[in-house]
Short mmCIF file of C-alpha atoms in Angstrom, two decimals:
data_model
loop_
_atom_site.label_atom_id
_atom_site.label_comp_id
_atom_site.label_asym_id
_atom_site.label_seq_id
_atom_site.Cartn_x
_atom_site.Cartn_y
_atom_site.Cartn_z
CA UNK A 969 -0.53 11.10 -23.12
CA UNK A 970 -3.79 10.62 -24.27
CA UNK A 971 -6.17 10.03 -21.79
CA UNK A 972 -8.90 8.22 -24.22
CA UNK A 973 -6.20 5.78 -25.68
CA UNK A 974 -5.32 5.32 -21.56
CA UNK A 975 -8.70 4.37 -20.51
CA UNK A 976 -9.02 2.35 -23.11
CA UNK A 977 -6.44 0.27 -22.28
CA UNK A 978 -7.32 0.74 -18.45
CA UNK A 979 -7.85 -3.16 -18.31
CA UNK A 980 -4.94 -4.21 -19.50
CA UNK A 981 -2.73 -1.54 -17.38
CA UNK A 982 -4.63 -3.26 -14.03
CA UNK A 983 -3.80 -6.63 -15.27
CA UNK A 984 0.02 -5.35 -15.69
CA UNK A 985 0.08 -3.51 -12.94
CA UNK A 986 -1.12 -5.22 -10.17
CA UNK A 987 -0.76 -9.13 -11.35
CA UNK A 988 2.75 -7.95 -13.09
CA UNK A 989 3.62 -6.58 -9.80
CA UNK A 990 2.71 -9.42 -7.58
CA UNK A 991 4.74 -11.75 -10.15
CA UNK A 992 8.06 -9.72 -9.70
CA UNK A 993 7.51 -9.70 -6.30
CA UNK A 994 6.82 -12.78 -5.32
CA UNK A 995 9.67 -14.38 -8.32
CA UNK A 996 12.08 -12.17 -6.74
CA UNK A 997 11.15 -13.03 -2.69
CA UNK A 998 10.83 -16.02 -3.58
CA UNK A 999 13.91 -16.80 -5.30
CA UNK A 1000 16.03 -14.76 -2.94
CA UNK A 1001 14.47 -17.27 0.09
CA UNK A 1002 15.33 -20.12 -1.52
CA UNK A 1003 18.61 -18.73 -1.86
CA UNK A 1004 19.05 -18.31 1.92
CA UNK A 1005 17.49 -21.40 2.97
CA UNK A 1006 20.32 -23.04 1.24
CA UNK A 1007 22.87 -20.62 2.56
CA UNK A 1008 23.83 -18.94 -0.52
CA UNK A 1009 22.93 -15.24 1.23
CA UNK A 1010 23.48 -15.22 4.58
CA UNK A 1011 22.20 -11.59 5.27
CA UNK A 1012 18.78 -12.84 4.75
CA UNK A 1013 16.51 -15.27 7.84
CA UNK A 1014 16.27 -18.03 5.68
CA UNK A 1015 13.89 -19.53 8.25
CA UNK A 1016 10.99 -16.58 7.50
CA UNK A 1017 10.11 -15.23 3.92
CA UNK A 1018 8.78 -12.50 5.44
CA UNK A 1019 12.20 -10.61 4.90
CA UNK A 1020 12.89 -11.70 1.51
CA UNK A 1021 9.15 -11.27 0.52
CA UNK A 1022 9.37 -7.28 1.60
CA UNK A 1023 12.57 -6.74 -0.40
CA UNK A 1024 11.05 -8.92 -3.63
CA UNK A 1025 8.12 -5.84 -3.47
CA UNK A 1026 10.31 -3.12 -2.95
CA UNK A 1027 11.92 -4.77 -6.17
CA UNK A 1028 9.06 -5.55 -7.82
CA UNK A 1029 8.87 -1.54 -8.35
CA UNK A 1030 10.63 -1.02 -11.31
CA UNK A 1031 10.91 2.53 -12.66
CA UNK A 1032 9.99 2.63 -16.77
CA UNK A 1033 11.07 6.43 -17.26
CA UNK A 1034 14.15 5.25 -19.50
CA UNK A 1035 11.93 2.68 -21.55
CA UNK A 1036 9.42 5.61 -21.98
CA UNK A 1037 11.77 7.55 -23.33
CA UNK A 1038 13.43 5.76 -25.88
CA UNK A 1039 9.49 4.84 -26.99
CA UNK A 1040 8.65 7.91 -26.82
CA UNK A 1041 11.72 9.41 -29.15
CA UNK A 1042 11.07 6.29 -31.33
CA UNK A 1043 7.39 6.99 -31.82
CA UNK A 1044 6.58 3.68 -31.04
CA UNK A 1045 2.80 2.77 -31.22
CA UNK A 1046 0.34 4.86 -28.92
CA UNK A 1047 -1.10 1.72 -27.27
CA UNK A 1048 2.36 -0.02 -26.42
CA UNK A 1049 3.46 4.16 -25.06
CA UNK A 1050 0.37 4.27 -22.87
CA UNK A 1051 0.33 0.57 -21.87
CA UNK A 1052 4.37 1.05 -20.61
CA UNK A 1053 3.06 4.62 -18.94
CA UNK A 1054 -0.26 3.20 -17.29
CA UNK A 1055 2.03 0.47 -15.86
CA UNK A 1056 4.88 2.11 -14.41
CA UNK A 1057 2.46 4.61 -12.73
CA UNK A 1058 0.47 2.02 -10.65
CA UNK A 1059 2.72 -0.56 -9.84
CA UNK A 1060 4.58 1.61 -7.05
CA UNK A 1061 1.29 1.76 -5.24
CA UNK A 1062 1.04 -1.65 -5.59
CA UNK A 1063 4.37 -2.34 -4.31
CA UNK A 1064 3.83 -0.24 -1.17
CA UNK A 1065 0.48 -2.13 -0.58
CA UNK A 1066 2.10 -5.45 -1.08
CA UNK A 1067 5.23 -4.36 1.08
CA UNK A 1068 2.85 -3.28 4.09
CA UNK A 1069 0.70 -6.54 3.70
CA UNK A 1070 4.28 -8.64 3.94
CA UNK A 1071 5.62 -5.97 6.83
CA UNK A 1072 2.47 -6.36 8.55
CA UNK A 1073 0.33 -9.40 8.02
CA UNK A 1074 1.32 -13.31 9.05
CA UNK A 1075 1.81 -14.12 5.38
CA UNK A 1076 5.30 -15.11 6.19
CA UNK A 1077 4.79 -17.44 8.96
CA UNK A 1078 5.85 -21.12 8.60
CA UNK A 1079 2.38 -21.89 10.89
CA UNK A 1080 -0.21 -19.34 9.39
CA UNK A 1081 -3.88 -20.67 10.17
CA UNK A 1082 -7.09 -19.90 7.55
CA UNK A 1083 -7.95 -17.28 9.71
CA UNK A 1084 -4.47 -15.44 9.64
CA UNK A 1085 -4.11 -15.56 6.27
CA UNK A 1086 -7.77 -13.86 6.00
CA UNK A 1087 -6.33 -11.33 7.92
CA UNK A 1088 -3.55 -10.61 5.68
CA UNK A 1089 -6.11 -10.85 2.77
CA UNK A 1090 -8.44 -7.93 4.38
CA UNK A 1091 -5.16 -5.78 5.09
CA UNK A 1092 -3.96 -5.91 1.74
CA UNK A 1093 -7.65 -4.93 0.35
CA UNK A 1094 -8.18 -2.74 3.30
CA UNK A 1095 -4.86 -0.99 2.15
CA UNK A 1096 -4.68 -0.83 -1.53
CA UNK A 1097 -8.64 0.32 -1.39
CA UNK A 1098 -7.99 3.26 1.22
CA UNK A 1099 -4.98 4.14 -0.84
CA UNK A 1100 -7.28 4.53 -3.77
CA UNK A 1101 -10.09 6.36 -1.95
CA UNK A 1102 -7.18 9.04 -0.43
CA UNK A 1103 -5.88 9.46 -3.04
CA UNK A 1104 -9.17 10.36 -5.54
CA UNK A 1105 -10.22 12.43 -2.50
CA UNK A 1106 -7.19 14.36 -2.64
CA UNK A 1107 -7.20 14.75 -6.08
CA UNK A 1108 -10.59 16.34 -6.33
CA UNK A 1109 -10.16 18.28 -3.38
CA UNK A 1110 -6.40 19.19 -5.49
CA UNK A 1111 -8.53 20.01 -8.64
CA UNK A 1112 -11.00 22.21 -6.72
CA UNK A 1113 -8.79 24.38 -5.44
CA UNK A 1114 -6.56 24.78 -8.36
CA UNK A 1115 -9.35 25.50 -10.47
CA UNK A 1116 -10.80 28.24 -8.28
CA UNK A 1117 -7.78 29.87 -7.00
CA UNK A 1118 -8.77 32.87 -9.19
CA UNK A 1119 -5.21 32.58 -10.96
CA UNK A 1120 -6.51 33.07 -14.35
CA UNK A 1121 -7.76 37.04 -13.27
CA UNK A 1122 -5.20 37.71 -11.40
CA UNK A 1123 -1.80 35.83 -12.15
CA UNK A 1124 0.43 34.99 -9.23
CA UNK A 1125 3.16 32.59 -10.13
CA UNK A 1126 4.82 31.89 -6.42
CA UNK A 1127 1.56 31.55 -5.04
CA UNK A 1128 0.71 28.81 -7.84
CA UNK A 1129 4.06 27.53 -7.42
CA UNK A 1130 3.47 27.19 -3.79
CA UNK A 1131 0.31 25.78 -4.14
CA UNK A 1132 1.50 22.83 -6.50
CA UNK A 1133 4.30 22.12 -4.06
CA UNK A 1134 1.89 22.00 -0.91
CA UNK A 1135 -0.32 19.46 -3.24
CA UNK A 1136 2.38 17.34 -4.38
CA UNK A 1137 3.57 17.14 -1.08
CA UNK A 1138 0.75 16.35 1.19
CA UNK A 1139 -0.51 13.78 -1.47
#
């Protein structure tokens, strides 16, 4: 991947990413509601679209690894490659933030007033922006200690191995 040909394109993966995301999810809530208000589906309340709404997100998170791949052996063009990649990496975040704002917020309620639906707004922002923040802080905190974890003088593979795993697995 290269990263100048990714931030380049860093508009266009937001745009896919996080309107894409919201699309799917609401196409696929949405339709899957409708389907249970007129009794098609049964295992879903077809009186709340709360339900269907959280499944359409969880949905909405589609995994690109086998369309990477077969661009990737194809040598398809750089921008399409990184456009795909930039995608598939931040719409899971988005999914979780859009699951917790349906899991959590009114947004699903028949009778939701202005100020409920402002409520749902903030969560969603309040989410997906502390997501963001915890996650850059983590990273640089990540970086810092990889970088001066003296492995270069003194190479230790298990401890970098357990250092990677302790990183990818409080992140």
């Amino acid at each position: 991947l290269n990263h100048k040909d990714f931030f380049r394109n860093i508009v266009a993966i937001l745009v896919l990413a996080f309107v894409g995301t919201t699309i799917s999810c609401l196409t696929i809530g949405g339709g899957l509601y409708f389907l249970a208000q007129q009794g098609y589906i049964t295992a879903v309340n077809g009186t709340n679209p709360r339900e269907a709404l959280m499944f359409g997100s969880v949905m909405a998170a589609t995994d690109s690894v086998a369309t990477l791949s077969v661009l990737g052996s194809l040598n398809v063009d750089p921008q399409l490659y990184n456009l795909v990649f930039g995608e598939s990496v931040l719409n899971d975040p988005m999914a979780i933030v859009l699951f917790d704002t349906f899991k959590g917020g009114t947004l699903g309620d028949r009778h939701a007033t202005p100020a409920d639906l402002r409520h749902t707004l903030g969560n969603f922002l309040g989410i997906l922006w502390g997501s963001l923040g915890f996650g850059v802080l983590f990273g640089l905190a990540a970086s810092f200690l990889t970088k001066h974890a003296a492995f270069h003088s003194r190479p230790r593979p298990a401890m970098e191995v357990a250092l990677m795993l302790c990183v990818a697995y409080l992140s």
